Short mmCIF file of C-alpha atoms in Angstrom, two decimals:
data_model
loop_
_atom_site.label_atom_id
_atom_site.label_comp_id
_atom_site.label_asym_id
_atom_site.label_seq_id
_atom_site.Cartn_x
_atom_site.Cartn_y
_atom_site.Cartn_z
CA UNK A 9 0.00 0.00 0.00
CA UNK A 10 2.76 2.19 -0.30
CA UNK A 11 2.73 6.01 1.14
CA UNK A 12 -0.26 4.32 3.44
CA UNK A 13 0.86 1.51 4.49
CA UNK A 14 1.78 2.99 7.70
CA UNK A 15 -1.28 4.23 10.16
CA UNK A 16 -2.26 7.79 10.24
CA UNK A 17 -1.65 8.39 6.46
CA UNK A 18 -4.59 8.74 3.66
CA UNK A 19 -3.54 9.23 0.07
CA UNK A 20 -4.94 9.78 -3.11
CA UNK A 21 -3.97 10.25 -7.01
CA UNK A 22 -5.82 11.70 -9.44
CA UNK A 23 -5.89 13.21 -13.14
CA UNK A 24 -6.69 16.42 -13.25
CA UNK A 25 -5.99 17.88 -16.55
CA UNK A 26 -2.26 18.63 -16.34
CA UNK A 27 -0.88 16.00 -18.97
CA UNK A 28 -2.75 16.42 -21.60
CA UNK A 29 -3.04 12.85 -22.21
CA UNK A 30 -5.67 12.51 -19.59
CA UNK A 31 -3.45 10.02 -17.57
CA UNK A 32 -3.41 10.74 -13.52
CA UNK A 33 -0.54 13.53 -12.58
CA UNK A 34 -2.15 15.08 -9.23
CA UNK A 35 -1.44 13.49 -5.99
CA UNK A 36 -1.67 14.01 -2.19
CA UNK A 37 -0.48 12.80 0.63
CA UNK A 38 -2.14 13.64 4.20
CA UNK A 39 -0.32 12.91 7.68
CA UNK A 40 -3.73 12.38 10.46
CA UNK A 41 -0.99 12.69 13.23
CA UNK A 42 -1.10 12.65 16.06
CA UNK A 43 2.81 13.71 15.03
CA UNK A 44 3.53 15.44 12.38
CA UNK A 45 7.22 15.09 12.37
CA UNK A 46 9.04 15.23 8.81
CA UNK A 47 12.29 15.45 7.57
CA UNK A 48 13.48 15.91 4.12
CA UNK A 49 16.38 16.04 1.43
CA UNK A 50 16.83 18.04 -1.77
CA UNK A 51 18.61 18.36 -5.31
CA UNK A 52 21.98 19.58 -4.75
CA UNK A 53 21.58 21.36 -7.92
CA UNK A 54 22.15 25.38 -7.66
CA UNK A 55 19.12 25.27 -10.10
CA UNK A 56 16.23 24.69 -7.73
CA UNK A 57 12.33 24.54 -8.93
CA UNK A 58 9.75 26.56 -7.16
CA UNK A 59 8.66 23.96 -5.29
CA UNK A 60 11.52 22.76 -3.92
CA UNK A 61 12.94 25.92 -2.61
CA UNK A 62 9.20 26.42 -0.75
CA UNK A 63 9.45 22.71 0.51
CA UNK A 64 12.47 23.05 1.96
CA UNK A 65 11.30 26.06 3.78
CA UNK A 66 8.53 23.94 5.33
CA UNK A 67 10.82 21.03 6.40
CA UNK A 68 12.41 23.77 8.29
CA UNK A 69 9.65 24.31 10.35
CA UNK A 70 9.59 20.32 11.73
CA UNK A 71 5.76 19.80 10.92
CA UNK A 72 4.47 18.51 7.53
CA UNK A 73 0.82 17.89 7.74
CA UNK A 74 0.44 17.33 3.97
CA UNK A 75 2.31 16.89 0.35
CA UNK A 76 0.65 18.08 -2.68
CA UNK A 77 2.96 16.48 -6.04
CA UNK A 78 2.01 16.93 -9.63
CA UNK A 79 3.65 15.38 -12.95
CA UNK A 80 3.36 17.08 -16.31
CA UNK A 81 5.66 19.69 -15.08
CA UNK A 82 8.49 20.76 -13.47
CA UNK A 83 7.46 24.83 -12.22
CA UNK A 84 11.36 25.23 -12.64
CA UNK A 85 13.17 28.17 -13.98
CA UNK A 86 9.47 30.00 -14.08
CA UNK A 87 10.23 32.63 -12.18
CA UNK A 88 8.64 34.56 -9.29
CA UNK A 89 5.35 33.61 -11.61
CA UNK A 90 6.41 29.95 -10.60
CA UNK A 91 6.83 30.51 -6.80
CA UNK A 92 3.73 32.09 -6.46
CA UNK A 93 1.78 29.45 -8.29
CA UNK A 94 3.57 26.87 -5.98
CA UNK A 95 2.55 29.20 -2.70
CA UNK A 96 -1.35 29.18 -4.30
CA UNK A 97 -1.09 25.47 -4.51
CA UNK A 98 0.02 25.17 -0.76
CA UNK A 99 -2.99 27.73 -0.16
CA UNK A 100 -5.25 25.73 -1.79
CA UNK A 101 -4.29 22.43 -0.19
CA UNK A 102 -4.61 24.19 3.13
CA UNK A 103 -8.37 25.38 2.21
CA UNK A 104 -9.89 22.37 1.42
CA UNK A 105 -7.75 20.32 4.10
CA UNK A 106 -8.19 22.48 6.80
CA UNK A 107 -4.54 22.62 7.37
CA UNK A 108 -1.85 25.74 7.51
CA UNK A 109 -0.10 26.39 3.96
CA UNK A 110 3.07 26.52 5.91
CA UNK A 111 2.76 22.99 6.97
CA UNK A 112 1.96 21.50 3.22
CA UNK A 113 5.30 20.18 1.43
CA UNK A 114 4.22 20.68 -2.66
CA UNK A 115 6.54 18.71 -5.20
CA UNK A 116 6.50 18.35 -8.83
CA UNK A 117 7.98 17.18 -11.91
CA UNK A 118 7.84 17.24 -15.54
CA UNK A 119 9.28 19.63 -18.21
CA UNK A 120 11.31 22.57 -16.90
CA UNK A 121 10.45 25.76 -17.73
CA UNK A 122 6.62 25.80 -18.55
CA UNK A 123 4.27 27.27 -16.11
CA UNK A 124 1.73 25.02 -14.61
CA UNK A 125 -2.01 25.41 -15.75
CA UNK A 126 -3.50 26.55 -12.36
CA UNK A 127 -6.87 26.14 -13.71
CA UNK A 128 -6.55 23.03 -13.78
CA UNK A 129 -4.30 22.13 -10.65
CA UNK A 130 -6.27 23.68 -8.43
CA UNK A 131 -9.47 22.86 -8.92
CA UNK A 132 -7.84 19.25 -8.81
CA UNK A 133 -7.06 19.74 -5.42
CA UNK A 134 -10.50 19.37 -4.68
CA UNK A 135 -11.03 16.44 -6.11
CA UNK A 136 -8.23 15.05 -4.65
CA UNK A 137 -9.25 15.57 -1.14
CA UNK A 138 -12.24 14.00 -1.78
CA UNK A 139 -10.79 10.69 -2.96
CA UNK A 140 -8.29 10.56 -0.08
CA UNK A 141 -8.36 7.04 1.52
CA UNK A 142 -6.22 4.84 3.29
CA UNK A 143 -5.81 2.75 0.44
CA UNK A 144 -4.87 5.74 -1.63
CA UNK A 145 -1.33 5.00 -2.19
CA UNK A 146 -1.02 2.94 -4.99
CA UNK A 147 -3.18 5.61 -6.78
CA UNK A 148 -1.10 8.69 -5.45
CA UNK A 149 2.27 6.34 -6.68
CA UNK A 150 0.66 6.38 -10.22
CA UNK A 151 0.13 10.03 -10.61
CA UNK A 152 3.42 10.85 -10.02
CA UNK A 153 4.73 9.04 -13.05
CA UNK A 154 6.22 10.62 -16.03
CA UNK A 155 8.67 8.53 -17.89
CA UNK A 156 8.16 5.85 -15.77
CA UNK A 157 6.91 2.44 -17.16
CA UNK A 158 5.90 1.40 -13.91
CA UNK A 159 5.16 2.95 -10.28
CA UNK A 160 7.46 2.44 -7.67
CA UNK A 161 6.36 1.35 -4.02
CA UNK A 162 8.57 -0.26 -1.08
CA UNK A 163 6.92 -1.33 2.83
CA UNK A 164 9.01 -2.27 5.60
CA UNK A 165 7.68 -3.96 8.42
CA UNK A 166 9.49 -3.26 12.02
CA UNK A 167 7.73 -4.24 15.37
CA UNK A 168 4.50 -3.25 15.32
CA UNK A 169 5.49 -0.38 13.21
CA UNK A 170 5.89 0.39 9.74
CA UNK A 171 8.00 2.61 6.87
CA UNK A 172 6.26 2.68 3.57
CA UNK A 173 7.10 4.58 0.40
CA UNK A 174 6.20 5.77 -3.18
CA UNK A 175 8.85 6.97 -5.68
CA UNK A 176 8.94 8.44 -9.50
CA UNK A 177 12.10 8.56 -11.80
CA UNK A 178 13.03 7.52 -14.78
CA UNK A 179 15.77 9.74 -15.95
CA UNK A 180 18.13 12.34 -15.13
CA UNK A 181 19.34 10.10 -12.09
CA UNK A 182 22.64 11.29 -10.97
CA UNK A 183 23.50 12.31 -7.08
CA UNK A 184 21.91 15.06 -5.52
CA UNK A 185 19.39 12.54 -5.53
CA UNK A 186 17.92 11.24 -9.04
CA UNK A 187 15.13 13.48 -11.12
CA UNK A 188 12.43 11.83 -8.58
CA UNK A 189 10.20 12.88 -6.04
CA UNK A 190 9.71 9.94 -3.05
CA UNK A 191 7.62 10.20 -0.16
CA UNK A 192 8.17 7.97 2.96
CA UNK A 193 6.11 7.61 5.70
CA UNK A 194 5.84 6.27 8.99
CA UNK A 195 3.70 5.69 11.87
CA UNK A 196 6.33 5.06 14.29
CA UNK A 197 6.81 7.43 16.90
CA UNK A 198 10.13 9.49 16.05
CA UNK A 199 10.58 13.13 16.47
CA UNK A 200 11.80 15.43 13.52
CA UNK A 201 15.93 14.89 14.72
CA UNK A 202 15.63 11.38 14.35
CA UNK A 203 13.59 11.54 11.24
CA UNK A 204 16.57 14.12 9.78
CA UNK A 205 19.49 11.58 10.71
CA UNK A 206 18.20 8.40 9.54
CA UNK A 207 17.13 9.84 5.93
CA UNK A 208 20.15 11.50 5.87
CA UNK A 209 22.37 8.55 6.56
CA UNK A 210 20.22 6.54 4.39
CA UNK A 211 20.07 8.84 1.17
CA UNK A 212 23.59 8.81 1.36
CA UNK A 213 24.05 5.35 0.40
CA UNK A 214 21.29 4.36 -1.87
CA UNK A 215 19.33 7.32 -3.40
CA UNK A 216 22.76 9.42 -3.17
CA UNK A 217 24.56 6.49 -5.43
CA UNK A 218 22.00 6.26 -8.37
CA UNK A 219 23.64 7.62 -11.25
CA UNK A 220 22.49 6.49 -14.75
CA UNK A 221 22.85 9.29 -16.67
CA UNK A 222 25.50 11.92 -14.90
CA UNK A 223 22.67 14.25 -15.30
CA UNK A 224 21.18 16.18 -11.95
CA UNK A 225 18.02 17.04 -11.79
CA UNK A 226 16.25 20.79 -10.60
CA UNK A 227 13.57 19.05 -8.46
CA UNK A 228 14.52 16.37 -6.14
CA UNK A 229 12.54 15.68 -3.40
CA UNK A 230 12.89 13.00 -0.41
CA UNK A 231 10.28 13.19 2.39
CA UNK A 232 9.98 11.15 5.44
CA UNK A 233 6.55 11.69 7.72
CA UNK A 234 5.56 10.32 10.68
CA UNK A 235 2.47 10.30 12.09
CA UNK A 236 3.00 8.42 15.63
CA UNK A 237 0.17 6.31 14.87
CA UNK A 238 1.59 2.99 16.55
CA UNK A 239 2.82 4.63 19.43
CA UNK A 240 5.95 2.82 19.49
CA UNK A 241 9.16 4.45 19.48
CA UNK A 242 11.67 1.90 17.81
CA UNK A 243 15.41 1.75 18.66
CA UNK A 244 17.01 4.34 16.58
CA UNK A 245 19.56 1.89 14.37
CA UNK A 246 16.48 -0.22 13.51
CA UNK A 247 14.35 2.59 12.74
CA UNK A 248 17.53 3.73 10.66
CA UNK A 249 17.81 0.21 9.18
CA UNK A 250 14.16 0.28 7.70
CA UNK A 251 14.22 3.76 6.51
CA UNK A 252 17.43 2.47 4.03
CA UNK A 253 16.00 -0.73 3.16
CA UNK A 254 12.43 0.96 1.89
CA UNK A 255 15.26 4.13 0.47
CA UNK A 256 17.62 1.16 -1.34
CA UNK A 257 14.32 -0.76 -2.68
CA UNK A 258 13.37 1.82 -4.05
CA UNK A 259 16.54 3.30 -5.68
CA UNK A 260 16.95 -0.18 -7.33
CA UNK A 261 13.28 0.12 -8.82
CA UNK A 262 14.57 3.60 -10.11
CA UNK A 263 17.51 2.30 -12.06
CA UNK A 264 15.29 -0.93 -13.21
CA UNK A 265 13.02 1.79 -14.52
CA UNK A 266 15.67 4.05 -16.51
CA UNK A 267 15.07 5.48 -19.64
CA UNK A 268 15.56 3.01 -22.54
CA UNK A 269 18.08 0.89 -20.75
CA UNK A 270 18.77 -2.80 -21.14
CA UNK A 271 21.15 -3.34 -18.41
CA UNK A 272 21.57 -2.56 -15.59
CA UNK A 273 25.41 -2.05 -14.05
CA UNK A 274 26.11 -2.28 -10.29
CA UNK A 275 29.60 -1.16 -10.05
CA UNK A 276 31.23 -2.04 -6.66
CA UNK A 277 34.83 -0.02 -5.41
CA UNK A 278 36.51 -2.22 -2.96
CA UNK A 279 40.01 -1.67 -1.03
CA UNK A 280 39.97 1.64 -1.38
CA UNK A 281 41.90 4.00 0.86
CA UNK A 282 38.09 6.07 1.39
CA UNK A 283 34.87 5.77 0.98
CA UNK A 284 35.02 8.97 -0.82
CA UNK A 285 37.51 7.33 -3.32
CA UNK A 286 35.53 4.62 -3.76
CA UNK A 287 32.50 6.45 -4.48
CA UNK A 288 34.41 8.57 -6.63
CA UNK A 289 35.94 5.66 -8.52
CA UNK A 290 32.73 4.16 -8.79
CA UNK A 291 30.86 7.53 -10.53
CA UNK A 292 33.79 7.51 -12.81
CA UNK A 293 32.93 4.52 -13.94
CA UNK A 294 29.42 4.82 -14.12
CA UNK A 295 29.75 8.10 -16.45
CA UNK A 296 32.21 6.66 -19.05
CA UNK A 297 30.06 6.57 -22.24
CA UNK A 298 32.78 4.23 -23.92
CA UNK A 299 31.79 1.67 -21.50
CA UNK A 300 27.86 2.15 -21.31
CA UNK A 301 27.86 1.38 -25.23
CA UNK A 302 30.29 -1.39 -24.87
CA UNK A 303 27.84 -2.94 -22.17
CA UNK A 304 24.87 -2.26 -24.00
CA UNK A 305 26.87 -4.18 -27.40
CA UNK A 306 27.59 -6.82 -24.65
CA UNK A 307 31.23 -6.02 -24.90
CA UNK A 308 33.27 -6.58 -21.31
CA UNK A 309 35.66 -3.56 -21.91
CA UNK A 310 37.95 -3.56 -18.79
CA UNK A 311 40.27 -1.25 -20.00
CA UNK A 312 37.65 1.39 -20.35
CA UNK A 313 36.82 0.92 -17.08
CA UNK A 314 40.78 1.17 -16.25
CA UNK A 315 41.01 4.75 -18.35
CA UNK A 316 37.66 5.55 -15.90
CA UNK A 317 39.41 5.27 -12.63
CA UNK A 318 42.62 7.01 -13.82
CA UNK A 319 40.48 10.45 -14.41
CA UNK A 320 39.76 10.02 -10.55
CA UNK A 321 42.29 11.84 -7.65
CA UNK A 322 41.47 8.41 -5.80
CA UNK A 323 44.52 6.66 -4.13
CA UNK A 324 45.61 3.76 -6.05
CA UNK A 325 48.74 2.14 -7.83
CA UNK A 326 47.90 1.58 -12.02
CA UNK A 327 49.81 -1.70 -11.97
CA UNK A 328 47.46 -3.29 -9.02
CA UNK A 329 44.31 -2.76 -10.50
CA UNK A 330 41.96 -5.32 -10.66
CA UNK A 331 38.73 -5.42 -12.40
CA UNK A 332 36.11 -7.98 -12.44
CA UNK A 333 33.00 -8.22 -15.09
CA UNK A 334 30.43 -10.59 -13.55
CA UNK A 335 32.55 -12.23 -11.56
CA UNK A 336 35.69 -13.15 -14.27
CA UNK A 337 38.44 -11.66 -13.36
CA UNK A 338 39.28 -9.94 -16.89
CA UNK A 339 41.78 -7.52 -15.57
CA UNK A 340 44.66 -8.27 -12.85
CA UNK A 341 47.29 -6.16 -11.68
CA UNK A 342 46.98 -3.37 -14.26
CA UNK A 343 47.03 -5.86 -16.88
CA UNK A 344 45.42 -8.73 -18.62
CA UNK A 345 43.29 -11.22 -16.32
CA UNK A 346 41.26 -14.42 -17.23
CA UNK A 347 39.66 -14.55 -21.04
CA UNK A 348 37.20 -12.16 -21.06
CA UNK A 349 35.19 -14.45 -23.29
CA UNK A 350 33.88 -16.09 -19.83
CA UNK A 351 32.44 -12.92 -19.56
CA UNK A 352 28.37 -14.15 -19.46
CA UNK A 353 27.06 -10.86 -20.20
CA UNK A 354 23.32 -12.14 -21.37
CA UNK A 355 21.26 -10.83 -18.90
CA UNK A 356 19.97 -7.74 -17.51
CA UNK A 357 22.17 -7.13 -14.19
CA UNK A 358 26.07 -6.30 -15.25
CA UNK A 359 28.27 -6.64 -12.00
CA UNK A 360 31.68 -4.82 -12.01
CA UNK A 361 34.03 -5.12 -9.04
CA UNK A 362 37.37 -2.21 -8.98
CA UNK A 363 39.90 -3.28 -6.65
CA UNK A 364 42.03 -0.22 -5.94
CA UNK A 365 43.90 -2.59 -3.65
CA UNK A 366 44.90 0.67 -1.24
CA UNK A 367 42.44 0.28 1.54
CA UNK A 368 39.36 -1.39 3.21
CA UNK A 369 36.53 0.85 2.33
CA UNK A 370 34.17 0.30 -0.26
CA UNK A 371 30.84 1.81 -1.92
CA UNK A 372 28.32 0.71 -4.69
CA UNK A 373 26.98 2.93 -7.67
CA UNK A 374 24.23 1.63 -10.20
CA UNK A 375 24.22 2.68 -13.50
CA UNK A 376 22.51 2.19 -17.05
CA UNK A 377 24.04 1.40 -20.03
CA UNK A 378 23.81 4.09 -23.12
CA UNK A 379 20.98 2.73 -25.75
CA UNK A 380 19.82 4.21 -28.83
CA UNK A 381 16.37 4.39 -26.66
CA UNK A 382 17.90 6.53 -24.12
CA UNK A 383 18.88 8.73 -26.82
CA UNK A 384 15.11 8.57 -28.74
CA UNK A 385 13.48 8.77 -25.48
CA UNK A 386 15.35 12.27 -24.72
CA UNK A 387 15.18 13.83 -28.23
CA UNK A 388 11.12 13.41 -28.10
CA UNK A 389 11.11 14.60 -24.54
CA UNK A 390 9.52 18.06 -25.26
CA UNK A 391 6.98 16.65 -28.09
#
């Protein structure tokens, strides 16, 4: 049940005239307390949509009572215009809910630089409202879509409490999050500090460490609610625990998702001298071009992922690399490994393992390899 999984949370996902292909692209999200603790994350990108920049003012206040999230466009790079459509929508959400604006998160995503049609948005809330149920997730995960094939929902279940989530993306997934907007909720009973640190920690290693395309997006947004429903306060590291696993579930449906891609790479650093070389090593990687085609042609190219990690400032020695392509060992020492032609590279899931051989740390990236798809998919984005 996604977003409402957890008690204290109705949902609901409508269309209301945004895309003009009639499909859903207006949903909301309602916390019914008796908390209404949130934390949340944000694009990195200098570039910020309207909405973001006004939801990250309300995540500053601790309370988020309600998120309003549209698809079929972006409201970035529109402006003041822009901001003041997103502060109507908050208004608007706060009529009909009964609710302060400055407690209602708003989200969207689509095409940047077209102005929403507020005729049609508004009014929508509305309607909305009146379908919200506590069944409403799956409906609310649905209008978020844009490029997505599928919707994207993840539950954990802890002790008598539960984390549940809904997320959209398709493209543009780099860190600083992915182009996506994901809303987690909770009815355990944590206050907004805890919320902070365990999304925090857990964006860091799975939404943080998406990166299909290299390309950031202007509207990232990662939410966590809780409502206190269960009344149970869980231990903090298995609170933490189930906010990553619903955070990594989802991030993995996000990259199984990507625009036109046919395989999807998990590329894993290990030995490294830092985690910060590792996960630089491992975006390296995941951004060479040369080796997204070559993966898409089925080609195991170790020594284009070789001339990846030597654009890095990571620690390592060139003649102790090793590189592994599904678990062959094509590449040792800096040099030639095992025949590459054991290389099984039919199905979807392409593993590479970098040994930097300096250290103990490691990290994982997923990536996408480069299709003529991708490439379609992008050029007809507009149209």
């Amino acid at each position: 049940m996604s977003v409402t999984a957890a008690q204290g949370f109705t949902a609901a996902g409508i269309a209301a005239g945004i895309k003009e292909n009639g499909n859903p692209d207006l949903a909301l999200v309602v916390n019914q307390g008796p908390r209404l603790a949130a934390a949340g994350v944000f694009t990195a990108n200098r570039v910020k949509a309207a909405p973001v920049l006004w939801s990250q003012q309300v995540v500053k206040g601790g309370q988020v009572s309600a998120v309003v999230l549209n698809s079929g466009g972006a409201n970035a790079c529109t402006g003041p215009e822009g901001f003041a459509d997103t502060h109507a929508t908050a208004e608007k959400a706060a009529e009909v809910l009964g609710h302060s604006a400055g407690e209602i998160a708003i989200a969207s995503t689509g095409l940047i630089g077209v102005r929403l049609p507020m005729d049609k948005l508004l009014p929508g809330l509305e309607k909305a409202a009146a379908g919200l149920s506590a069944h409403g997730g799956e409906k609310a995960a649905i209008a978020i879509k844009t490029t997505d094939t599928v919707h994207k929902t993840a539950v954990v279940q802890g002790e008598g409490w539960t984390v549940g989530g809904m997320a959209k993306g398709a493209g543009m997934l780099a860190p600083g999050l992915a182009t996506m907007l994901v809303v987690l909720t909770t009815d355990a009973d944590i206050d907004t500090p805890g919320l902070d640190t365990a999304l925090r920690a857990a964006t860091r290693t799975t939404f943080d460490r998406v990166d299909s395309d290299g390309c950031m997006s202007t509207n990232d947004t990662v939410l966590l609610l809780a409502s206190g429903a269960s009344g149970i306060t869980p231990a903090a590291d298995a609170f933490a625990e189930a906010v990553r696993s619903v955070c990594d579930d989802l991030a993995r449906q996000l990259i199984g998702d990507a625009e036109g891609a046919s395989k999807d790479i998990r590329i894993e650093v290990i030995n490294a001298a830092t985690e910060d070389d590792a996960v630089e090593v491992g975006r390296s990687i995941a951004r060479n071009n040369l080796l997204k085609c070559a993966l898409h042609g089925e080609d195991p190219n170790w020594g284009r992922v070789l001339s990846a990690i030597g654009t890095t400032s990571a620690a390592f020695d060139p003649d102790k690399l090793n590189v592994a392509i599904n678990g062959v060992w094509v590449c040792r020492n800096g040099s030639v490994g095992d025949d590459r032609d054991l290389v099984d590279m039919r199905y979807r899931e392409v593993r590479i393992t970098a040994d930097l051989a300096e250290g103990s740390e490691t990290a994982v990236i997923w990536a996408n390899d480069l299709t003529a798809d991708y490439v379609h998919e992008n050029s007809a984005y507009s149209s």
